[in-house]
PDB file of C-alpha atoms in Angstrom:
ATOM      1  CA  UNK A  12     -10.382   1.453   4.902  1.00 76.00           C
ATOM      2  CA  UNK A  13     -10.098   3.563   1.891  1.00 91.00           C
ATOM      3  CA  UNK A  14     -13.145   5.863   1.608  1.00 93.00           C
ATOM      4  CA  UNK A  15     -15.449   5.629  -1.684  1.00 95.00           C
ATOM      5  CA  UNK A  16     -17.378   8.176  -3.966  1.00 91.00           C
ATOM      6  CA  UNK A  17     -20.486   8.378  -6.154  1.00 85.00           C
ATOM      7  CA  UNK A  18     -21.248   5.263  -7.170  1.00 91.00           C
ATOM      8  CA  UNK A  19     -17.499   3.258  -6.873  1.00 95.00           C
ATOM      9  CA  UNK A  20     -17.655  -0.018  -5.526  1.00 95.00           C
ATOM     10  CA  UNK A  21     -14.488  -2.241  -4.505  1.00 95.00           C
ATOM     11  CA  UNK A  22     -14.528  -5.126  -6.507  1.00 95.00           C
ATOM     12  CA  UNK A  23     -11.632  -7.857  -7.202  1.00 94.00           C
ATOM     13  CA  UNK A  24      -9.742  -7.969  -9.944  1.00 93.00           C
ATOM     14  CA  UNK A  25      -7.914 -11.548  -8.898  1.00 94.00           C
ATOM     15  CA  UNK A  26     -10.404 -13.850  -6.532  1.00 88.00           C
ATOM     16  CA  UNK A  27      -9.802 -13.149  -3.226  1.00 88.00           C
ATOM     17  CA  UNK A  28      -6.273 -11.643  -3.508  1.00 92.00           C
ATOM     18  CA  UNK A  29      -6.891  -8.229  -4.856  1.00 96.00           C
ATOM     19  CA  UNK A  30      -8.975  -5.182  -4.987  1.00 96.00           C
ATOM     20  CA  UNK A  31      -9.782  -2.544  -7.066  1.00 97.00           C
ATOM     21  CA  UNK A  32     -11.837   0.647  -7.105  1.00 97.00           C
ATOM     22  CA  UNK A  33     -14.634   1.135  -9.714  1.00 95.00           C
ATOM     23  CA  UNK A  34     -17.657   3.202 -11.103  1.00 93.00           C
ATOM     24  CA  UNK A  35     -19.679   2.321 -14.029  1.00 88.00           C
ATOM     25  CA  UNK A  36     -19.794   5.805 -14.274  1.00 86.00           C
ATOM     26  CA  UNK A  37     -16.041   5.921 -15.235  1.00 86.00           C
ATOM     27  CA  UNK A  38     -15.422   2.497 -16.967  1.00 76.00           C
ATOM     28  CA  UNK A  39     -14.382  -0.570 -15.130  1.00 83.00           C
ATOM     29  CA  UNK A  40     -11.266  -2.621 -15.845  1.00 87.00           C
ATOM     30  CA  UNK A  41     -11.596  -5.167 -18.848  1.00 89.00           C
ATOM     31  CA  UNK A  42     -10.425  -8.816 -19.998  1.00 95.00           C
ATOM     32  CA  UNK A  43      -7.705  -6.674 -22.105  1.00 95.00           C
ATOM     33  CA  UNK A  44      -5.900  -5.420 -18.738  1.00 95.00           C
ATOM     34  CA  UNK A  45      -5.470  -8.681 -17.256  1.00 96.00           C
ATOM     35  CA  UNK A  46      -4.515 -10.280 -20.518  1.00 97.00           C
ATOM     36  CA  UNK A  47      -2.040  -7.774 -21.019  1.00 97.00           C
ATOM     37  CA  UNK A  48      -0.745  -7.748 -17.456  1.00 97.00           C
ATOM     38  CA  UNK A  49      -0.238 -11.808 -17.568  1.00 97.00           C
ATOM     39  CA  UNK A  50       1.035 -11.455 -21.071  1.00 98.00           C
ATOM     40  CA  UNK A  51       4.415  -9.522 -20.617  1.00 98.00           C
ATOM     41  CA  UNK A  52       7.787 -10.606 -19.594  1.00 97.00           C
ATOM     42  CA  UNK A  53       8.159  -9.242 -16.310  1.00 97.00           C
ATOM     43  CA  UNK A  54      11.386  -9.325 -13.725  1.00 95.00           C
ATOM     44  CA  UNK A  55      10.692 -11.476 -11.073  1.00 93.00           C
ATOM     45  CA  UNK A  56      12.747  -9.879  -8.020  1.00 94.00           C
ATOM     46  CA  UNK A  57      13.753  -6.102  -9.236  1.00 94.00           C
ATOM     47  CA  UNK A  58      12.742  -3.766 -12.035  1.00 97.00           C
ATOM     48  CA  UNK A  59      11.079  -0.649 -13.293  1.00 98.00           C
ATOM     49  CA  UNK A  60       8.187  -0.909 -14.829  1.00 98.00           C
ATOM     50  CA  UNK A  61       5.464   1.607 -16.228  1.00 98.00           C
ATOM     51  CA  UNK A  62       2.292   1.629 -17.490  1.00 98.00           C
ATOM     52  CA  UNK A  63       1.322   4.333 -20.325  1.00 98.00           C
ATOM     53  CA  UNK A  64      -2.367   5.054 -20.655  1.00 95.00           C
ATOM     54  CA  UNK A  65      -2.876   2.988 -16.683  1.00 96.00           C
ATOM     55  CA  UNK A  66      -6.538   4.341 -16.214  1.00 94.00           C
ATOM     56  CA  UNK A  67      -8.141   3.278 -12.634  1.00 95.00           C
ATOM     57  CA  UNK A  68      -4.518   1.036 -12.313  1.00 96.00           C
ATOM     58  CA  UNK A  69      -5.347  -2.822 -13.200  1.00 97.00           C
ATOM     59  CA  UNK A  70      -2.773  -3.594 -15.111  1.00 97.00           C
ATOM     60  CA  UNK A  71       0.164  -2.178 -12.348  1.00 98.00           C
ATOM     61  CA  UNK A  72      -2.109  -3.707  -9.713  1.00 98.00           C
ATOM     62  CA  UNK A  73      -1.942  -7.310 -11.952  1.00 97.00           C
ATOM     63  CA  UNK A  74       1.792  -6.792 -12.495  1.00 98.00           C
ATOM     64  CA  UNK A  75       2.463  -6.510  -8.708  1.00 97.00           C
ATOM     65  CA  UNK A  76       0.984 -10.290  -8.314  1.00 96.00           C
ATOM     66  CA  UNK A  77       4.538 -11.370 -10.778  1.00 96.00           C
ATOM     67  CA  UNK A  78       7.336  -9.092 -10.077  1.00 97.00           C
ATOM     68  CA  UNK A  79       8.952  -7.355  -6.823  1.00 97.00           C
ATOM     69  CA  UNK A  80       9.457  -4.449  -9.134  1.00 98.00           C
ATOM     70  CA  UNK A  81       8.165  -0.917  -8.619  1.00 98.00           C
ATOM     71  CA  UNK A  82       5.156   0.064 -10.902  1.00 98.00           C
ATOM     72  CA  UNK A  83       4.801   3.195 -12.412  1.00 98.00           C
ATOM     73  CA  UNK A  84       1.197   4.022 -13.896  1.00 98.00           C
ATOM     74  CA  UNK A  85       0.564   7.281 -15.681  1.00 98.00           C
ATOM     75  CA  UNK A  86      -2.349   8.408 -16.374  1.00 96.00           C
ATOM     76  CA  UNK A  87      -4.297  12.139 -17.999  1.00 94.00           C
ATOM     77  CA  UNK A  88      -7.370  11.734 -16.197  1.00 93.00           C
ATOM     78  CA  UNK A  89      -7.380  12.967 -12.759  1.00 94.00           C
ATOM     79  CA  UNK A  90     -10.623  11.099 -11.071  1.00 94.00           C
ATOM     80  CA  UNK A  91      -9.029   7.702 -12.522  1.00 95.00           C
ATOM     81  CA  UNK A  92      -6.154   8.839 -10.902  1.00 97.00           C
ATOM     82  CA  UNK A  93      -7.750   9.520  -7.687  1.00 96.00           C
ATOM     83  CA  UNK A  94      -9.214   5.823  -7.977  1.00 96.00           C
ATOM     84  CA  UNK A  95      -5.825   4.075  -8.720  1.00 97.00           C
ATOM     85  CA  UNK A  96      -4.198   5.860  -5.830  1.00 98.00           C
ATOM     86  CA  UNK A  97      -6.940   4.876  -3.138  1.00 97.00           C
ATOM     87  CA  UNK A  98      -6.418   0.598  -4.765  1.00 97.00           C
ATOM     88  CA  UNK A  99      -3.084   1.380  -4.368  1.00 98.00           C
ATOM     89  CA  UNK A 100      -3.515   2.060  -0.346  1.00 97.00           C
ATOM     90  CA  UNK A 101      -6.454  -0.470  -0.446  1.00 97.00           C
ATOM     91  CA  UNK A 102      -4.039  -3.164  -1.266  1.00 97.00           C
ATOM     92  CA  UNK A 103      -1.343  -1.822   0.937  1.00 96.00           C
ATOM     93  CA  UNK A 104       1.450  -1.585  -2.198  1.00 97.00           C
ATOM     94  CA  UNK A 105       3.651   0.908  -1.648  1.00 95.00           C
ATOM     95  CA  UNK A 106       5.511   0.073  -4.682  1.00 97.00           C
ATOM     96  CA  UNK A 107       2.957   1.109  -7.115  1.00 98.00           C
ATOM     97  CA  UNK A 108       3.083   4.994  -7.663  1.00 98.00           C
ATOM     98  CA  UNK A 109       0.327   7.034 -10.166  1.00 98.00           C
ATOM     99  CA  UNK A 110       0.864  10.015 -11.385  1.00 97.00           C
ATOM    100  CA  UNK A 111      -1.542  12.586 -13.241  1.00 97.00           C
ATOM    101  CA  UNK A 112       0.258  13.055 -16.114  1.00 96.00           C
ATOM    102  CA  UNK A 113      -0.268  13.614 -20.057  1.00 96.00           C
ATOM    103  CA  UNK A 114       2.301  10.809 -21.614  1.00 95.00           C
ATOM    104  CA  UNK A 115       2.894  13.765 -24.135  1.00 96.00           C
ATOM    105  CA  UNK A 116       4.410  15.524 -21.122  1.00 97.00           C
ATOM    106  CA  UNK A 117       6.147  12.336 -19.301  1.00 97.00           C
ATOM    107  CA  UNK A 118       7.892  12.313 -22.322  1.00 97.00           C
ATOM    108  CA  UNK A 119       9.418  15.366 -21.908  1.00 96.00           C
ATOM    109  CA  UNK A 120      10.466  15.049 -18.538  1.00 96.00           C
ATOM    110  CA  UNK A 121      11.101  11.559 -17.958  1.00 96.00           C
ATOM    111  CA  UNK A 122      14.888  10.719 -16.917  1.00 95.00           C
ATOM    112  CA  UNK A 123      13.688   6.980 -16.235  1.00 96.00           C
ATOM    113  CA  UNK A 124      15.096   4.147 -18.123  1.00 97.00           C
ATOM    114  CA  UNK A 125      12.784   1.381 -17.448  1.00 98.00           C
ATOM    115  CA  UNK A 126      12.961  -2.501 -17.833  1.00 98.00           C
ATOM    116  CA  UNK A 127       9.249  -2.827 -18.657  1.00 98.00           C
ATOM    117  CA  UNK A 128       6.719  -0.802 -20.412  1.00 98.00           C
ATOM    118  CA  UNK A 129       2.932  -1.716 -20.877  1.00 98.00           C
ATOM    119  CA  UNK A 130       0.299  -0.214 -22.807  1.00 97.00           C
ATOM    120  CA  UNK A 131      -3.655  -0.481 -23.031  1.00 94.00           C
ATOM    121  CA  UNK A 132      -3.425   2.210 -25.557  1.00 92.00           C
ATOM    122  CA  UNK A 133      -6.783   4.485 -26.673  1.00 76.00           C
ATOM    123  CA  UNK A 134      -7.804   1.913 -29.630  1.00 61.00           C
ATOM    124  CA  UNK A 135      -9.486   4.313 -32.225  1.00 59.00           C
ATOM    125  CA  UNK A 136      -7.967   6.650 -34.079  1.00 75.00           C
ATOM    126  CA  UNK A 137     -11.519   8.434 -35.025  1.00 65.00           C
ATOM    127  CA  UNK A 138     -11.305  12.239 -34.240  1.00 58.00           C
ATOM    128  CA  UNK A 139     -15.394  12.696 -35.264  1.00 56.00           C
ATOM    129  CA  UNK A 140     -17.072  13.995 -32.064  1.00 47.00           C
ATOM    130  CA  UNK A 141     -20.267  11.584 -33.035  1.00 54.00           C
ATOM    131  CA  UNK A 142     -17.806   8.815 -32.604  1.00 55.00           C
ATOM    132  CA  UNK A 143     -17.468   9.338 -29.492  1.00 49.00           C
ATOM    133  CA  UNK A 144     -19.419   8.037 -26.203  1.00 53.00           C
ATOM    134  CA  UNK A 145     -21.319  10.861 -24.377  1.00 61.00           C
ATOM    135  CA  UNK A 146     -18.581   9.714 -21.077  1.00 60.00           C
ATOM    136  CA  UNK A 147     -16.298  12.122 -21.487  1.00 57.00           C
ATOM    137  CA  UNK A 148     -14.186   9.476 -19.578  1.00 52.00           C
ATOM    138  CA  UNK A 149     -15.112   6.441 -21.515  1.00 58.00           C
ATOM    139  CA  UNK A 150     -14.312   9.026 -24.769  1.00 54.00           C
ATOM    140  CA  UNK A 151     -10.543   9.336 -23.524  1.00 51.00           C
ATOM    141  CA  UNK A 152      -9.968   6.421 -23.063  1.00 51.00           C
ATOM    142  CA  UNK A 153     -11.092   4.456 -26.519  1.00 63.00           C
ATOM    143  CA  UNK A 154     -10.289   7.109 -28.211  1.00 51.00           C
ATOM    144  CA  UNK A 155      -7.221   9.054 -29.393  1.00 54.00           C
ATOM    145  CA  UNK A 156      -8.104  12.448 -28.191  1.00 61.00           C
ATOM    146  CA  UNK A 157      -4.919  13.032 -26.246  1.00 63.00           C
ATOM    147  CA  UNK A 158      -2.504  10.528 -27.908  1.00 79.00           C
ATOM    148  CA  UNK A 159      -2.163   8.512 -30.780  1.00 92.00           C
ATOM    149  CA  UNK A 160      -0.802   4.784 -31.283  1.00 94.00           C
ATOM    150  CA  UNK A 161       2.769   6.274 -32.371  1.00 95.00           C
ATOM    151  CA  UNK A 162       2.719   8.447 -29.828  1.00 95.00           C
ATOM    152  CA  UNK A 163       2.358   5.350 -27.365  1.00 96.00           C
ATOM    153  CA  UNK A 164       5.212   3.036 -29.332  1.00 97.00           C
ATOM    154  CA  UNK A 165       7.530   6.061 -29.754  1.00 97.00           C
ATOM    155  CA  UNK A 166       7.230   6.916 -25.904  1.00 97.00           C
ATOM    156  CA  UNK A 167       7.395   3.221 -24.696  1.00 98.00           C
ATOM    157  CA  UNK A 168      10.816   3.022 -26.697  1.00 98.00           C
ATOM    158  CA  UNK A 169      11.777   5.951 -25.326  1.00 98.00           C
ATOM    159  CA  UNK A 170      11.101   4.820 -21.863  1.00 98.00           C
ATOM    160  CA  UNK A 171      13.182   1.533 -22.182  1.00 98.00           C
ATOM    161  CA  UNK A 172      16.179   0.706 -21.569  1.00 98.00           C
ATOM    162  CA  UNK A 173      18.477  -1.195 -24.180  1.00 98.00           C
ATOM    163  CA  UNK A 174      16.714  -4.816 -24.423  1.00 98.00           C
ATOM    164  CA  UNK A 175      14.035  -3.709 -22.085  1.00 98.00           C
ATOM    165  CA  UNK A 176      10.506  -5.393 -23.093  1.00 98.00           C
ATOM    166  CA  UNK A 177       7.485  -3.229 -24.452  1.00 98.00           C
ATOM    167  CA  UNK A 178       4.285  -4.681 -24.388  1.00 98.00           C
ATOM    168  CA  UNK A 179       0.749  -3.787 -25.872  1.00 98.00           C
ATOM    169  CA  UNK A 180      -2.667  -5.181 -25.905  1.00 97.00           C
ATOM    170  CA  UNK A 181      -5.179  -3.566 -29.645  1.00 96.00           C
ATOM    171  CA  UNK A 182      -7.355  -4.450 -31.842  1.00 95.00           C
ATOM    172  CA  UNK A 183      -6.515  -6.863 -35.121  1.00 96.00           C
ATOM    173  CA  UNK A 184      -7.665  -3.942 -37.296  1.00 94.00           C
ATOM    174  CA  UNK A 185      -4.757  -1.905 -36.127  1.00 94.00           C
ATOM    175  CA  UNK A 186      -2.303  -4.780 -36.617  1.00 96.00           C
ATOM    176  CA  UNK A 187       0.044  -3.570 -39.184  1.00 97.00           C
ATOM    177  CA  UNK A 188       0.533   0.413 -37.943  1.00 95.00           C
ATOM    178  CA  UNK A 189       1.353  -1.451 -34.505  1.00 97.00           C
ATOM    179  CA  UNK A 190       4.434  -3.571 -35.978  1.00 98.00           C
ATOM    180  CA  UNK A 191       5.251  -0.739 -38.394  1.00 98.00           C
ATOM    181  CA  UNK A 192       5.496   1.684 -35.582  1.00 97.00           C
ATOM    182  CA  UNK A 193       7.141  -0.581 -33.134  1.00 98.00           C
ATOM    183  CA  UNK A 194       9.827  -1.112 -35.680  1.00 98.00           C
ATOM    184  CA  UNK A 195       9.849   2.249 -36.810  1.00 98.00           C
ATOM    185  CA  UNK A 196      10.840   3.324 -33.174  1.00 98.00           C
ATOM    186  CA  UNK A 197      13.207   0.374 -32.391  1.00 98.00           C
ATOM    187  CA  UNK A 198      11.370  -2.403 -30.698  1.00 98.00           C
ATOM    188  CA  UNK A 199      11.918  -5.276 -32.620  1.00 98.00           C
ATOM    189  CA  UNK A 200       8.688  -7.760 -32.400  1.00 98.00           C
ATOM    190  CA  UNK A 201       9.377 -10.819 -30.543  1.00 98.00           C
ATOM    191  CA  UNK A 202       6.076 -12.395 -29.511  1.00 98.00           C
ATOM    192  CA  UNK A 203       2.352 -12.150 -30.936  1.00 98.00           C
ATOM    193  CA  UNK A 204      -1.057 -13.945 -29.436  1.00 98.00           C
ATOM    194  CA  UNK A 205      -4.204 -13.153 -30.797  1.00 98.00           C
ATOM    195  CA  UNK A 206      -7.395 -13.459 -28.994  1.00 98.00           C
ATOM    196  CA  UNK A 207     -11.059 -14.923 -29.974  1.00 98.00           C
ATOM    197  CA  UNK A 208     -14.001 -14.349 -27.975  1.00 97.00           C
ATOM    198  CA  UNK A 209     -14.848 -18.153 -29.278  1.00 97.00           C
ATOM    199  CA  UNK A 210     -14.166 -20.949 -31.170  1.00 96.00           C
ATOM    200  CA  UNK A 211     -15.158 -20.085 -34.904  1.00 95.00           C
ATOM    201  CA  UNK A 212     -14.782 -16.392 -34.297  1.00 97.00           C
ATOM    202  CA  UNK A 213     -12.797 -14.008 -35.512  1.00 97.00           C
ATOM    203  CA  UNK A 214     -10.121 -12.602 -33.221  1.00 98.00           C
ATOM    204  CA  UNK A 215     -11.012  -9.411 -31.415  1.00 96.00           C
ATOM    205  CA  UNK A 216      -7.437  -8.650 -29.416  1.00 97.00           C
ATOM    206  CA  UNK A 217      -4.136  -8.996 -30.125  1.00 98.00           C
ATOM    207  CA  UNK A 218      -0.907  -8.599 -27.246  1.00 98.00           C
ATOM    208  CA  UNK A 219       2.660  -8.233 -28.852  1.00 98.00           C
ATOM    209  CA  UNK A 220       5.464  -7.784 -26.668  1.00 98.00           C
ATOM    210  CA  UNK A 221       8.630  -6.160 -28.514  1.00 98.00           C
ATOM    211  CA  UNK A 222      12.395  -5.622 -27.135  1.00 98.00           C
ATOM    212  CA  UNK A 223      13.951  -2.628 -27.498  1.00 98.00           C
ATOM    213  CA  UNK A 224      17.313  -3.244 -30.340  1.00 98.00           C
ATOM    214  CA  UNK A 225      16.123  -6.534 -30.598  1.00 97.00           C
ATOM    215  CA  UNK A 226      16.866  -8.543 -33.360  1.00 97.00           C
ATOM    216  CA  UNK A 227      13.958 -10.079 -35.774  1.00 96.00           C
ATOM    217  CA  UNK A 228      12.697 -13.545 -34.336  1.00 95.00           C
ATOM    218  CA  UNK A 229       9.028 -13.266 -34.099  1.00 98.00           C
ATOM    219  CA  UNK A 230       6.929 -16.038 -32.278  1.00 98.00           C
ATOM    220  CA  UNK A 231       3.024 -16.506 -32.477  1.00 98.00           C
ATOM    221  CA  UNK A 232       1.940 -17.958 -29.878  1.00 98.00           C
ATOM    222  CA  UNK A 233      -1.194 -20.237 -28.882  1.00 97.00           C
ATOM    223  CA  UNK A 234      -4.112 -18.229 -29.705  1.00 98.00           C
ATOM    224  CA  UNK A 235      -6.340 -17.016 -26.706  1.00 98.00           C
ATOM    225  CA  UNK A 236     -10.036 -18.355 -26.374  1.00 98.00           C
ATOM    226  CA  UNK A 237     -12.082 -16.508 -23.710  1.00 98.00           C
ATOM    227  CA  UNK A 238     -15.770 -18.051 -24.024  1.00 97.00           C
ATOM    228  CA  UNK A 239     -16.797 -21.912 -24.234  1.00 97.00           C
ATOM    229  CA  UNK A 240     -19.441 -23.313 -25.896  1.00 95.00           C
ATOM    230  CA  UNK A 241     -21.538 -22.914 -22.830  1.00 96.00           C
ATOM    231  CA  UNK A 242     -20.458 -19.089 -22.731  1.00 95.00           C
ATOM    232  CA  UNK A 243     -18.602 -19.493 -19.471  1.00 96.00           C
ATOM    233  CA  UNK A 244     -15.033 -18.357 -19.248  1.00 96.00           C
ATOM    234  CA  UNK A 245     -12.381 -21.036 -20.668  1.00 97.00           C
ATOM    235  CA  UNK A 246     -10.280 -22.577 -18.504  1.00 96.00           C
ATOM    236  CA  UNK A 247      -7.140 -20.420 -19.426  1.00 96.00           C
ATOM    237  CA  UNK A 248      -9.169 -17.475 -18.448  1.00 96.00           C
ATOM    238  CA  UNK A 249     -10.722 -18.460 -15.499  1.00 96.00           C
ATOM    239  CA  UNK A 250      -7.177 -19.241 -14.177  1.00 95.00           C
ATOM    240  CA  UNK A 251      -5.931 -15.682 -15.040  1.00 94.00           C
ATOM    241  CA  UNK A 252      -8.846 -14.081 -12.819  1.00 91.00           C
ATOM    242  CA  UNK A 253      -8.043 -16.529  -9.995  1.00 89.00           C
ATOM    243  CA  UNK A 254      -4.950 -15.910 -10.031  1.00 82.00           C
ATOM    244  CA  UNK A 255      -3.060 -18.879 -11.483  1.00 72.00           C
TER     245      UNK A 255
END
C-alpha cells in the first residue's frame, strides 16, 4: 500500500481496473487525458512511448491499458511527480517510468527515438500574472510559464522516430498555430476529432494525431459528444472511463 499526503485520495481513473493518486489541492486528472490517451495510435505488443507535460501520470497510466510498451512521462513539477511515481507502484507497472524533468532540458539530453509521443500541453499562452490561478500548480499547468505550444510540437518531433505518431489534445482557439507548428516541425497531420460538451454546442477540445515525414492525408473524424440531454456522460464516454 502506497502511503498518501495532505489531502490525496486514490481514486480510479478506469472503473475498477486502475488507480490514481490525487489532491484537489494539485489538480486532478481531466476528460482531456483520457480522451487523449484513447485517441492515439498506440503499438500493441512493443514500443516507446512518452508523455511531454504527464502531470500526476493519467495519460501513461491510460496508455498502459492498450500497449505492452514502456511509458515514459516527464514532468517539471516535482510533487506531481512524487504522485505519478507512487500510481505507478500502486498499480504495480513497472513499465511506466517519471522523471522530474523540464521538457526544455529533455530536449537537450534525450538520445531516445520514440514510436509514440503524447501531449496535454499548458493551453494558454497568457504570460499576465492576473491570468493566472493563485495554485501555483494549477498556474503551470494551463499555462505556458515553462513552455510554449512550439516548444511542445518541436520537442515531440524531435523525440520521434521516422513515421513515429505524435499526438495532442488543445483548445479550438489554438487550432491553426497547432497544424502550423506541427508542419512547421515535420509531423504531417493525419487525423483530427473535435469535441462538444453537447449537442448544439460549440466544440471545446480538439485531439490531432500527426506522423512524423508523413505525407498530407488528413482525416476528421466523428466528432466527440461528452454530455446528453440529461447531462449524464454519453455512451462513448462512459465506455472510455470503464474501460471499453
Amino acid at each position: 500500500m502506497v502511503e498518501l499526503f495532505e489531502d490525496e485520495r486514490i481514486d480510479y481513473i478506469i472503473k475498477d481496473k486502475l488507480k490514481i493518486i490525487q489532491s484537489p489541492s494539485v489538480f486532478t486528472f481531466s476528460l482531456d487525458a483520457v480522451l487523449l490517451a484513447n485517441f492515439v495510435y498506440v503499438p500493441i505488443q512493443k514500443g516507446k512511448l512518452l508523455d511531454l507535460c504527464t502531470g500526476t501520470g493519467a495519460v501513461p497510466l491510460l496508455l498502459t491499458t492498450r500497449t505492452k510498451g514502456n511509458i515514459t512521462g516527464v514532468e517539471i513539477q516535482g510533487r506531481l511527480v512524487d504522485m505519478a511515481k507512487r500510481s505507478v507502484t500502486l498499480n504495480q507497472l513497472d513499465r511506466v517510468h517519471v522523471e522530474e524533468m523540464n521538457i526544455l532540458d529533455f530536449e537537450k539530453m534525450n538520445k531516445v527515438q520514440y514510436d509514440v509521443v503524447t501531449c496535454n500541453p499548458p493551453y494558454f499562452a497568457s504570460k499576465n500574472p492576473n491570468d493566472h490561478n493563485e495554485n501555483k500548480h494549477l498556474a503551470i499547468a494551463r499555462h505556458e510559464l515553462f513552455c510554449t505550444l512550439e516548444d511542445v510540437i518541436r520537442i515531440a518531433g524531435k523525440s520521434l522516430r521516422q513515421g513515429g505518431k505524435a499526438a495532442f489534445v488543445h483548445r479550438p482557439e489554438r487550432l491553426m498555430d497547432l497544424l502550423s507548428l506541427m508542419r512547421t516541425y515535420c509531423l504531417e497531420p493525419k487525423r483530427l476529432q473535435f469535441v462538444y460538451p453537447k449537442k448544439g454546442r460549440d466544440a471545446n477540445m480538439v485531439l490531432v494525431e500527426g506522423t512524423k515525414g508523413g505525407k498530407p492525408d488528413l482525416r476528421l473524424l466523428p466528432p466527440v459528444i461528452v454530455y446528453n440531454d440529461q447531462n449524464h456522460y454519453t455512451e462513448e464516454v462512459r465506455r472510455l472511463y470503464e474501460g471499453h
